[in-house]
Coordinates of C-alpha atoms in Angstrom, one line a residue:
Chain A
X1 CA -48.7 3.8 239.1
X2 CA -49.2 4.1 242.9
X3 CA -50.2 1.2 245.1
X4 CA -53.5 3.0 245.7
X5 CA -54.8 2.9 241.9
X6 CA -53.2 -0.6 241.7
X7 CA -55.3 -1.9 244.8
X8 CA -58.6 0.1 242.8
X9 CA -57.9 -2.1 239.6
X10 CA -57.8 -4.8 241.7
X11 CA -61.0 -4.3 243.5
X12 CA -62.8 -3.6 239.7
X13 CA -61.4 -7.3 238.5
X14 CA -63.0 -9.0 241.7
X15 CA -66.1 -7.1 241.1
X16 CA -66.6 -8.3 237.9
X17 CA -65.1 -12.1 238.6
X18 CA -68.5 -11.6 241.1
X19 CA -70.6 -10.6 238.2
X20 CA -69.4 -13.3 236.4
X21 CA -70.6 -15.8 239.0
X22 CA -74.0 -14.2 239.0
X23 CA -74.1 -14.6 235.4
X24 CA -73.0 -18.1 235.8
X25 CA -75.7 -19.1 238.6
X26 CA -78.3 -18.2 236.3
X27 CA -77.1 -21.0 233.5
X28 CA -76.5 -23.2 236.3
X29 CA -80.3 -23.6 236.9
X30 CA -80.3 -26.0 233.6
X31 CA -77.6 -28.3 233.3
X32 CA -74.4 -26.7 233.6
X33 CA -71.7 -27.4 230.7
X34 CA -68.4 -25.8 230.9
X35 CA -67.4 -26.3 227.2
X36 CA -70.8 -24.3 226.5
X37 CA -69.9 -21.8 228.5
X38 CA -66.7 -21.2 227.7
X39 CA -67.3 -21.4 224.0
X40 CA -69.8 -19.1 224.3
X41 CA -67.7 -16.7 226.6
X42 CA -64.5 -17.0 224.1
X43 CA -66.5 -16.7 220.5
X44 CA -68.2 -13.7 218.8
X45 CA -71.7 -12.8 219.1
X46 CA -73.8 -10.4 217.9
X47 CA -74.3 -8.3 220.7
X48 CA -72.1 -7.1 223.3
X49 CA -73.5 -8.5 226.9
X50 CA -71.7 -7.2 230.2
X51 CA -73.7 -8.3 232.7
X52 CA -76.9 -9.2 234.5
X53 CA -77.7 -6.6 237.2
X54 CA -80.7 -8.8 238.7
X55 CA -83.4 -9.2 235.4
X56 CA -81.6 -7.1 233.3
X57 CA -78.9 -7.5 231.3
X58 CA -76.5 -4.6 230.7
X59 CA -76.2 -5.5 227.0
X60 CA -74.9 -3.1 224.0
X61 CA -77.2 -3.5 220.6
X62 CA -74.8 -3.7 217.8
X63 CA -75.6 -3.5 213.9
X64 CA -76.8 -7.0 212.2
X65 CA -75.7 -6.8 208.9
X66 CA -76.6 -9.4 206.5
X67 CA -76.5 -9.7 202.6
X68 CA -78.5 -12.4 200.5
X69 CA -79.6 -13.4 197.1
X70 CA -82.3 -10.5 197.8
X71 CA -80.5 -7.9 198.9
X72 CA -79.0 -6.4 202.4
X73 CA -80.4 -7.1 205.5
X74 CA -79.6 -4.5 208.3
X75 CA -81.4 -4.9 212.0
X76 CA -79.8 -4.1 215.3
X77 CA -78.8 -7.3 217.3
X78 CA -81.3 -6.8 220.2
X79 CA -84.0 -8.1 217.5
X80 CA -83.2 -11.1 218.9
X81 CA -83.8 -10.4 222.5
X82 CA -80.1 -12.7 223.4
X83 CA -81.6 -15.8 221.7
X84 CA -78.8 -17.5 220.2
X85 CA -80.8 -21.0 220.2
X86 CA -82.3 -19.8 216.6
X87 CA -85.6 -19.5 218.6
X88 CA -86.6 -15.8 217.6
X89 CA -87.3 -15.2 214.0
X90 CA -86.7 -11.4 213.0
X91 CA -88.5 -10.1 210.0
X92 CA -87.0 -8.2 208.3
X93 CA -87.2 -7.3 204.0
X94 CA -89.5 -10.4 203.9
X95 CA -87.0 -12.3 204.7
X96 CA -86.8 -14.2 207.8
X97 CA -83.3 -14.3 210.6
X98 CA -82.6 -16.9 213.3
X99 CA -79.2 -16.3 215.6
X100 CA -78.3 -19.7 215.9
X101 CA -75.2 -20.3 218.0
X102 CA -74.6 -16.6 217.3
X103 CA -74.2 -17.5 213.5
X104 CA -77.1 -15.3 211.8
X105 CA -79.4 -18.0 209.4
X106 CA -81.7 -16.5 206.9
X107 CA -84.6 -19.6 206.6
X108 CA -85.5 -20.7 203.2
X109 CA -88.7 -19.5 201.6
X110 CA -91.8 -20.1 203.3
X111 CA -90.1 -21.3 206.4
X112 CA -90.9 -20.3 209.4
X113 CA -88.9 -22.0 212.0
X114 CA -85.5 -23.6 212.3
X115 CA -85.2 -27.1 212.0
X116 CA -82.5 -29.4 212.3
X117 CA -81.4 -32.3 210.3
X118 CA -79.4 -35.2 211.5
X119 CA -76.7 -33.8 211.8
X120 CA -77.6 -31.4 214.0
X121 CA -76.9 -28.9 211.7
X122 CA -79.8 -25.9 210.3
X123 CA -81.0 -28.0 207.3
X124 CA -83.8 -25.8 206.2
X125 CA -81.8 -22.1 206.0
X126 CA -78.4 -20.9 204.8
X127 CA -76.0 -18.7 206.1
X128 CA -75.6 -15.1 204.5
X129 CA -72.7 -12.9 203.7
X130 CA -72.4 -11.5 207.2
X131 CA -70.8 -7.9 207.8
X132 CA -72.2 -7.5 211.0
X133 CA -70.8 -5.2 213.4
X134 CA -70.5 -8.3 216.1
X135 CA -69.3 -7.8 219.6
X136 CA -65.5 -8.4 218.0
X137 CA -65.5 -6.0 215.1
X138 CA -66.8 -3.5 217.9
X139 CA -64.0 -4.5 219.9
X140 CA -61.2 -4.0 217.1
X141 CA -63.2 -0.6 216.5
X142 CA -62.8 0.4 220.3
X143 CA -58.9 -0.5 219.9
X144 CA -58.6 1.9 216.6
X145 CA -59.9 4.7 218.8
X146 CA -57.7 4.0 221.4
X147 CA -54.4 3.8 219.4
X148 CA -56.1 7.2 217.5
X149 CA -56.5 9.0 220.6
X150 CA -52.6 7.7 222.0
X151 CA -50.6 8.4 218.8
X152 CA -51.8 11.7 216.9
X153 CA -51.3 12.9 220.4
X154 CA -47.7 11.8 220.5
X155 CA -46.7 12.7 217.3
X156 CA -48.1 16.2 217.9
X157 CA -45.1 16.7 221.1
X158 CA -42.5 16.9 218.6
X159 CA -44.0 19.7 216.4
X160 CA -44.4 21.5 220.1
X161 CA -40.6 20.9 221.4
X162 CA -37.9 19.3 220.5
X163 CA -37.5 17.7 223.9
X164 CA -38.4 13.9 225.3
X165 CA -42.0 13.4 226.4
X166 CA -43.1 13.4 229.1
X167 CA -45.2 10.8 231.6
X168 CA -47.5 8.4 229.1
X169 CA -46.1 9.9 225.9
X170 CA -42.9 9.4 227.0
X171 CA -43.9 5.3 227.8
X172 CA -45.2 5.1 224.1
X173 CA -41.9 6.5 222.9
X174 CA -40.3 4.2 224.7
X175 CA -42.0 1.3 222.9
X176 CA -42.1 2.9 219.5
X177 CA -38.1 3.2 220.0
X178 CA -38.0 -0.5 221.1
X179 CA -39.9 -1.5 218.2
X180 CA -37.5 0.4 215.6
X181 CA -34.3 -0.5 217.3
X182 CA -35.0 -3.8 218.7
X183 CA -37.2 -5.6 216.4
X184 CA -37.1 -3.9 212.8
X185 CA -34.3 -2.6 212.5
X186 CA -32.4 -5.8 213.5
X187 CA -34.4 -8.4 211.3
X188 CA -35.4 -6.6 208.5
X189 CA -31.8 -4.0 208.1
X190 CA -30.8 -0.4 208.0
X191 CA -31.5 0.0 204.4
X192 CA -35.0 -1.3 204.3
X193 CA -36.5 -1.1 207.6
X194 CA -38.0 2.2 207.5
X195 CA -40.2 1.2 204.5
X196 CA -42.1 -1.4 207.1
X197 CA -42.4 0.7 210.4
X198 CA -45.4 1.7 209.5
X199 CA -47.1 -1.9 209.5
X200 CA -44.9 -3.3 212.4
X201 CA -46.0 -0.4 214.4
X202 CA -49.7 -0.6 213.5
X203 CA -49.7 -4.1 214.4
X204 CA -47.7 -4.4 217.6
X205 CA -50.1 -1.5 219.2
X206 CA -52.8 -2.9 217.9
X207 CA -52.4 -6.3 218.8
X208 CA -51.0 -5.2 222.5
X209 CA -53.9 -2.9 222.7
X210 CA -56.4 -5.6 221.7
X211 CA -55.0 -8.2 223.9
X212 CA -55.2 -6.2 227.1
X213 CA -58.5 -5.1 226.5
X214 CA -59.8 -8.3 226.2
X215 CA -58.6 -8.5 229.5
X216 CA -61.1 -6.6 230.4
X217 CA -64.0 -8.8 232.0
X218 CA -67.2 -8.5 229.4
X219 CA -64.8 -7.4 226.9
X220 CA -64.5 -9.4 223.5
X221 CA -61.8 -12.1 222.6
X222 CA -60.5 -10.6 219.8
X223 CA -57.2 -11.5 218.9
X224 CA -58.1 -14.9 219.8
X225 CA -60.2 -15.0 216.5
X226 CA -58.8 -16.9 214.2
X227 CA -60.6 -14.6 211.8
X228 CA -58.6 -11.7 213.1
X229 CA -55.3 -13.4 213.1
X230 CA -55.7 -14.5 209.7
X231 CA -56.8 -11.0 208.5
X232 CA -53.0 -9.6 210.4
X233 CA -50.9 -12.9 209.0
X234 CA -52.4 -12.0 205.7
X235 CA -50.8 -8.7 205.5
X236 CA -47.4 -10.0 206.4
X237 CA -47.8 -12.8 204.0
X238 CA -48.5 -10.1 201.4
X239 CA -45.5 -7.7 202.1
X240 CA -43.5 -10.8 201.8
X241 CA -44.9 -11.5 198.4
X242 CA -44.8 -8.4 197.2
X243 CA -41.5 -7.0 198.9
X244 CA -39.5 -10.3 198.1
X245 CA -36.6 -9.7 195.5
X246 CA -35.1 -12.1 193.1
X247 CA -33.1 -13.6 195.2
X248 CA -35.3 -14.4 197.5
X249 CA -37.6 -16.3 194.8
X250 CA -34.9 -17.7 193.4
X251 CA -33.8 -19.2 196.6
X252 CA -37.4 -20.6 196.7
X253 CA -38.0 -22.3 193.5
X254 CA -34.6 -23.1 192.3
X255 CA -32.1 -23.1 195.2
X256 CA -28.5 -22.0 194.2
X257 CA -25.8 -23.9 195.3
X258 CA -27.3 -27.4 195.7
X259 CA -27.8 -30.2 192.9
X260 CA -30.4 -30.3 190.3
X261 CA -32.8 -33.4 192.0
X262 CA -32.6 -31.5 195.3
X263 CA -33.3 -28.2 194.2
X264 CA -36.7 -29.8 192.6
X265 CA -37.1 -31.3 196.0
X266 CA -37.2 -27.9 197.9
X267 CA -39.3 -25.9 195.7
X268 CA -42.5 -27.8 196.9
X269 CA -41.3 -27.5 200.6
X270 CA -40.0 -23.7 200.2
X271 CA -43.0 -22.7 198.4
X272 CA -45.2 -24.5 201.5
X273 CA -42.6 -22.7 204.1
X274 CA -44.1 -19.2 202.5
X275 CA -47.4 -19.8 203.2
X276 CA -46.3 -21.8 206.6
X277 CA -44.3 -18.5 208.2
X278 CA -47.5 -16.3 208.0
X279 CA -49.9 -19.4 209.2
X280 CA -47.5 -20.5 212.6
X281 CA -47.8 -16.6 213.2
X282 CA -51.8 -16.6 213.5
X283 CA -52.1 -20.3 214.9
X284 CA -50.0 -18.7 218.0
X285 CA -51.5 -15.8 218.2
X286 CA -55.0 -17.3 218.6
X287 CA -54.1 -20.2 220.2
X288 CA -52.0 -18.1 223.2
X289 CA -54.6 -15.9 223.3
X290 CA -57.5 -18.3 223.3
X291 CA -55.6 -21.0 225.2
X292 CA -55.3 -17.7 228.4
X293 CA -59.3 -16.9 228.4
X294 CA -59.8 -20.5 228.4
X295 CA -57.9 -20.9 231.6
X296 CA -59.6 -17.9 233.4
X297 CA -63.3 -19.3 232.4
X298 CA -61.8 -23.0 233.6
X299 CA -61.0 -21.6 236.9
X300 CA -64.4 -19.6 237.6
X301 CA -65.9 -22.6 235.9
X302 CA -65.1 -25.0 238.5
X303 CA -66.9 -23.6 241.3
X304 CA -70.1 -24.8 239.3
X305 CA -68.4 -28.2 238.3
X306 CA -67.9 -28.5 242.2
X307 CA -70.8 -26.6 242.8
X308 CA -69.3 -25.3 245.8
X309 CA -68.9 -21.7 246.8
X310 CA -66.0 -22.5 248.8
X311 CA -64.0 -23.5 245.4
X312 CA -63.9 -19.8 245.0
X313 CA -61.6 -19.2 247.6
X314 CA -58.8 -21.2 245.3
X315 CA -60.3 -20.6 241.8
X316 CA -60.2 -16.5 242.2
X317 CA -57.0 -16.0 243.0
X318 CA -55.8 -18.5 240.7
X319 CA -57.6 -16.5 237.9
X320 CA -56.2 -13.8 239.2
X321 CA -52.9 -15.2 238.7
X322 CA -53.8 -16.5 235.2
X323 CA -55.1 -12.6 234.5
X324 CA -51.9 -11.1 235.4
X325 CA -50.0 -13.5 233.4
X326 CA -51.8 -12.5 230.7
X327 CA -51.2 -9.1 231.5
X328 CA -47.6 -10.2 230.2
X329 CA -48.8 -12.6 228.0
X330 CA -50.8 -9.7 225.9
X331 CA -47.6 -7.6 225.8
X332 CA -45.4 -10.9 224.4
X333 CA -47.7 -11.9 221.9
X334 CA -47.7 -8.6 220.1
X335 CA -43.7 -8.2 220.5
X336 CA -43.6 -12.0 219.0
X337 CA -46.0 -11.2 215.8
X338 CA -44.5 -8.0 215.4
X339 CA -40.7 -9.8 215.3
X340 CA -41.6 -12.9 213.7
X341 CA -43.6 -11.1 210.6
X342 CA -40.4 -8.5 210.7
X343 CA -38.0 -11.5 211.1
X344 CA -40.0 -13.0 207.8
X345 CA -40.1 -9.1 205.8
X346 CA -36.4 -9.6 206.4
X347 CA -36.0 -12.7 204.7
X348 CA -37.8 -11.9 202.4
X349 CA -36.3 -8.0 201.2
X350 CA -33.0 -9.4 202.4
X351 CA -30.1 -8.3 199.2
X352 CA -27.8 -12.0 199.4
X353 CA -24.5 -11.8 198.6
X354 CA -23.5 -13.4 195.2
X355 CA -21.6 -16.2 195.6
Chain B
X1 CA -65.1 -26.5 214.8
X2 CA -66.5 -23.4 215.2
X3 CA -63.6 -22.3 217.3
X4 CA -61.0 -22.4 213.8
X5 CA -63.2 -21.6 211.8
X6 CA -62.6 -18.2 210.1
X7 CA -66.0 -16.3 209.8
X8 CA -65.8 -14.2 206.4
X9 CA -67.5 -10.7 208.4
X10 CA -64.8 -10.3 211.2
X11 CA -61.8 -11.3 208.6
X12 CA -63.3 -8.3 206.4
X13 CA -63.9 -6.2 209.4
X14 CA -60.2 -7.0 210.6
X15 CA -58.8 -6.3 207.3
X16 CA -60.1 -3.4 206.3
X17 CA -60.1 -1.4 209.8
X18 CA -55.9 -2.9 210.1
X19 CA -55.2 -1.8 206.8
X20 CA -57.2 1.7 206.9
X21 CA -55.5 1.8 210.6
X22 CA -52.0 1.4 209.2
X23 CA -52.1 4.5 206.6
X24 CA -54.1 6.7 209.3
X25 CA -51.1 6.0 211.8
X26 CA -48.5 6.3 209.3
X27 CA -49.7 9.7 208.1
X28 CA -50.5 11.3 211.5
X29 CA -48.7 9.4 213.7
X30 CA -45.8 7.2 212.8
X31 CA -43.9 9.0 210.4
X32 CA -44.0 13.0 212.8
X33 CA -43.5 10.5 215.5
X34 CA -40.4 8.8 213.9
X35 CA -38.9 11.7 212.4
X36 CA -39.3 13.7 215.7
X37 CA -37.5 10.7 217.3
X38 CA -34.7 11.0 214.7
X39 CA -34.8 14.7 214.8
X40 CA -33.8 14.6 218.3
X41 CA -31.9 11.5 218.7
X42 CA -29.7 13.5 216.0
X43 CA -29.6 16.5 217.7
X44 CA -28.5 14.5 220.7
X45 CA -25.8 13.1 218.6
X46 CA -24.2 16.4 217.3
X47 CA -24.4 17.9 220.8
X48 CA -22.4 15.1 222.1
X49 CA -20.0 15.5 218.9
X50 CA -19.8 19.4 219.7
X51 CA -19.2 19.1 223.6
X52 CA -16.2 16.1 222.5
X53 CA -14.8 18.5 219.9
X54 CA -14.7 21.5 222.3
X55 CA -13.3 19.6 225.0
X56 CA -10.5 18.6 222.7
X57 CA -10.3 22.1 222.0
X58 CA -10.4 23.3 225.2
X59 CA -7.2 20.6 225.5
X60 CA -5.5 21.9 222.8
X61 CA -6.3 25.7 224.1
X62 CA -4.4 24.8 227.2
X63 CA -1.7 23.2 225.4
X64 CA -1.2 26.2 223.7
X65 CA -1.5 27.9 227.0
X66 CA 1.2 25.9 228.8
X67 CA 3.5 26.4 225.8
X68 CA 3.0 30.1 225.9
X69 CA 3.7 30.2 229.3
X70 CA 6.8 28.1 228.7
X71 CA 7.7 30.4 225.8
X72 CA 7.1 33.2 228.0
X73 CA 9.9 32.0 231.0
X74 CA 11.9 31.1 228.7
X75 CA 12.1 34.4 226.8
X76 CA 12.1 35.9 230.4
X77 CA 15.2 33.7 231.4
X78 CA 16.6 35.4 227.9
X79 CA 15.9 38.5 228.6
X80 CA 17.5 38.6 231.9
X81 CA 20.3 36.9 230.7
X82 CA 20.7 39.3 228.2
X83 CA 20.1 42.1 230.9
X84 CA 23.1 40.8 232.9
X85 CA 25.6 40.0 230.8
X86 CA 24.9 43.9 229.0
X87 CA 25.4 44.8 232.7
X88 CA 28.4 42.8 232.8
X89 CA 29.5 44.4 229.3
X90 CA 28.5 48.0 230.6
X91 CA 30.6 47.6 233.7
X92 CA 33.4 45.9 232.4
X93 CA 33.8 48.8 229.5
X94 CA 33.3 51.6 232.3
X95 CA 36.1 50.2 234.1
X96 CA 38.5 50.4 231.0
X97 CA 37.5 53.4 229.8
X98 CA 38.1 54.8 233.6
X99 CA 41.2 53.2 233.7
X100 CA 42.5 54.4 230.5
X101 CA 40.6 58.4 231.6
X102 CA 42.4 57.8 234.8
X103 CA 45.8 56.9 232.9
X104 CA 45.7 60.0 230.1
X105 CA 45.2 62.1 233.4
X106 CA 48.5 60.5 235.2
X107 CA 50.0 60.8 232.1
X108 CA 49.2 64.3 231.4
X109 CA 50.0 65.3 235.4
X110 CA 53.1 63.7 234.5
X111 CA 53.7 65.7 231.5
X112 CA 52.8 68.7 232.9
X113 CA 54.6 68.1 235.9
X114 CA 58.0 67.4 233.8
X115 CA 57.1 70.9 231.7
X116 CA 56.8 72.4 235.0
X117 CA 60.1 71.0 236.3
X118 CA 62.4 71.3 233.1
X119 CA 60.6 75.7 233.3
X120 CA 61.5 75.4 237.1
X121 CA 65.2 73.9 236.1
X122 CA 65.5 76.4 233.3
X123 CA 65.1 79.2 235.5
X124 CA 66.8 78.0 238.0
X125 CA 70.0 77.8 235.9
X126 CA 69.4 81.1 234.2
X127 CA 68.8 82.5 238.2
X128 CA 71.8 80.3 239.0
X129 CA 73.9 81.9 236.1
X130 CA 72.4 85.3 236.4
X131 CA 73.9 84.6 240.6
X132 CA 76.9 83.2 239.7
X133 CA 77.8 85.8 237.6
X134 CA 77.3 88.4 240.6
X135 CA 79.5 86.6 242.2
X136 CA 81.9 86.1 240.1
X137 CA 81.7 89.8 239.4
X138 CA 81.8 90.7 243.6
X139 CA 84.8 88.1 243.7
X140 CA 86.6 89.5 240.5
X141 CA 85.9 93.1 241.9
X142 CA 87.9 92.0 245.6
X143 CA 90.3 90.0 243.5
X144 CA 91.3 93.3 241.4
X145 CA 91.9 95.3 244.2
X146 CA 95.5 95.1 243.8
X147 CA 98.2 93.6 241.8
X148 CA 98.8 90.9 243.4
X149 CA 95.8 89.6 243.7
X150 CA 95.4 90.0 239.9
X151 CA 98.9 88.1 239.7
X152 CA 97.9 85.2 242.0
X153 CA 94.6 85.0 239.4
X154 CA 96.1 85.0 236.2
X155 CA 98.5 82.3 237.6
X156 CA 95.6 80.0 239.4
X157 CA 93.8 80.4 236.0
X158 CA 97.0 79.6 234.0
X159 CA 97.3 76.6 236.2
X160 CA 94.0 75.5 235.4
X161 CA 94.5 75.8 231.6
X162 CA 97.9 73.8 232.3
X163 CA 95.5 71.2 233.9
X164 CA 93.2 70.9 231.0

């Protein structure tokens, strides 16, 4: 990339960091609370908000899909006007919707307004089975087009020539080779490995892909769902489940090699370790993930904690900083899921040697 | 916390778009991609193997050269070897068989030359004989002339056979 297109990507992050702020003066008239605005900056919602040009706000109406005892609710999000207090009630199949901390509420019968019990919590409506299309799901859908537009494309080079790519194709070979020779072919074996590219593949690009657009500013926080990372460590705990061979569950539940009284010992805490691989996986995941959009909205954040425009001067470039760590950060996370669930397959399908 | 809390909607969303995702990919994109890869990584592979194996042969085709050449000298030393020792041979035979030409031809000069001399002898004794007996006859015809001369003959020869 030339320095030229370099300085324009950097001129397009300031621009938004600046949109940001504008955004932010506006919640600044009430109280400001940084932990509400970074919660509500890092967590789903139902529609997908850019920005505030003056009174309006550049906002993207997504589907609000809802099931209940009475059937399926469907509405588009901008029903409720960007209330997430649980202030608008949408009608809708005579049933009545409140966004309440961007969780959709359906009230009870007869109801009519949210109210809150003690604990602070809706006490007079229930949540739904909610398929919405939120701001994340459209986010995860906007990374499947990506990777569909990159790859078909790629694969179709090699029916044209038999030659390397060239320019961007030739940078996604690059990767797909270093995911084949450095990460599954290593962990999981010659024999085997070609059996899981499929999934290691999927999931690195798609994780890389996610993470660096939710670099984006506006864009969704994705693979800092816990939600989502459950969803991916799910399919790895799967493959290892259903890919394992006997020795492998034997090794689990009745350990060769060791006495009786400790072999009964190490089921319980084998049988945990299973379950444990798949879980550290989507912990880090979200956590790194979360823990780096946390840290940008921090930094921005303090100028209103100070409430001093002069902050900016230090904040912004230190966000800055924080955004092109990330930039790496995006690109390590989805090599360490990728190896560790590869690392775990290989356990897993690994053929031991009898002794 | 709301924060760690999985929401059922986006774990379904997740799941079903990674899953569907994963077989879209691997039917149009990962396995042409990886078999293109392998396709060419292989082709890479035996290119290398061919340019090794025909540099060996190109080796082995110089060898061979070398050895011909070798081969070649070293028939050429033969050959000329050969050439001058026939030389040698040829000369050497030349000279005996001109020595033993040149020593029939002596020996036949000499031949002749005796046959010539032992002719040349025989007529001159037969000239000598044939002149001898003219004189004898011109002396016997003085001799006779008279008596005497007969008498002094018949004695001198009477002497003579008294010698003998």
């Amino acid at each position: 990339m030339s320095t030229k297109s370099i300085s324009k990507l950097f001129l397009i992050f300031v621009l938004f960091f600046v949109q940001n702020l504008k955004a932010f003066t506006q919640e600044e008239g009430s109280d400001f609370n940084p932990t509400d605005m970074i919660m509500h900056h890092i967590q789903d919602s139902y529609d997908w908000h850019f920005f505030d040009l003056g009174e309006t706000s550049v906002t993207l109406s997504l589907p609000v899909i809802l099931k209940t005892d009475q059937g399926w609710i469907t509405f588009m999000s901008s029903a409720f006007h960007h209330d997430s207090e649980g202030g608008v009630v949408v009608e809708k199949e005579g049933q009545r919707v409140v966004n309440y901390h961007e969780k959709a509420y359906v009230l009870n019968e007869g109801e009519t307004a949210l109210e809150f019990g003690e604990d602070h919590y809706p006490n007079n409506a229930v949540r739904p089975l909610d398929l919405s299309i939120t701001k994340n799901v459209a986010s995860i859908f906007l990374s499947v087009i990506v990777l569909l537009l990159l790859f078909p494309r790629l694969a179709s080079h090699y029916k044209k020539s038999d030659k390397a790519p060239k320019g961007l194709n030739n940078a996604l070979e690059t990767l797909v080779i270093f995911v084949r020779d450095d990460i599954a072919r290593p962990q999981i074996g010659e024999k085997k490995f070609m059996k899981f590219m499929p999934f290691l593949l999927t999931v690195f690009f798609f994780i890389w892909v996610t993470n660096l657009l939710g670099l984006l500013p506006g864009a969704a926080n994705v693979t800092g769902s816990i939600s989502v990372t459950v969803a991916l460590g799910l399919i790895t705990l799967l493959l290892m489940i259903f890919n394992g061979t006997k020795d492998y569950w034997k090794h689990i539940f009745w350990m060769p090699g060791v006495p009786v009284p400790v072999r009964i010992l190490l089921a319980p805490i084998e049988l945990v370790g299973l379950f444990i691989k798949p879980i550290a996986l989507m912990i880090r995941l979200f956590a790194n993930i979360t823990a780096g959009h946390i840290i940008i909205l921090s930094l921005i954040g303090l100028i209103f904690i100070l409430s001093s425009a002069g902050v900016a001067f230090i904040s912004v470039p230190f966000a800055l900083f924080i955004s092109v760590l990330e930039l790496l950060v995006a690109f390590l996370q989805a090599f360490i899921f990728t190896m560790l669930s590869a690392l775990f397959i290989g356990m897993a399908v690994e053929e031991h040697e009898h002794h | 916390m709301d924060l760690v809390k999985p929401e059922f909607g986006l774990f379904f969303w997740q799941l079903v778009t990674i899953v569907i995702l994963i077989f879209l990919l691997a039917k149009f994109a990962w396995k042409p991609i990886l078999k293109g890869i392998k396709a060419r990584e292989d082709n890479i592979n035996e290119s290398l193997n061919a340019a090794e194996d025909a540099k060996k042969e190109m080796i082995s085709l110089q060898d061979k050269n070398q050895d011909m050449i070798k081969e070649a000298r070293a028939e050429r030393d033969q050959m000329l070897k050969e050439a001058q020792a026939a030389r040698k041979r040829l000369l050497e035979e030349a000279n005996t068989q001109a020595a033993e030409k040149a020593s029939q031809i002596v020996a036949k000069a000499q031949e002749t030359i005796e046959a010539d001399k032992k002719a040349a002898l025989a007529e001159i004794k037969s000239e000598v004989a044939q002149l001898s007996l003219q004189i004898a006859e011109k002396i016997i015809v003085a001799n006779l002339k008279d008596d005497k001369s007969q008498q002094e003959l018949v004695e001198n020869m009477l002497k003579d056979v008294k010698l003998n």
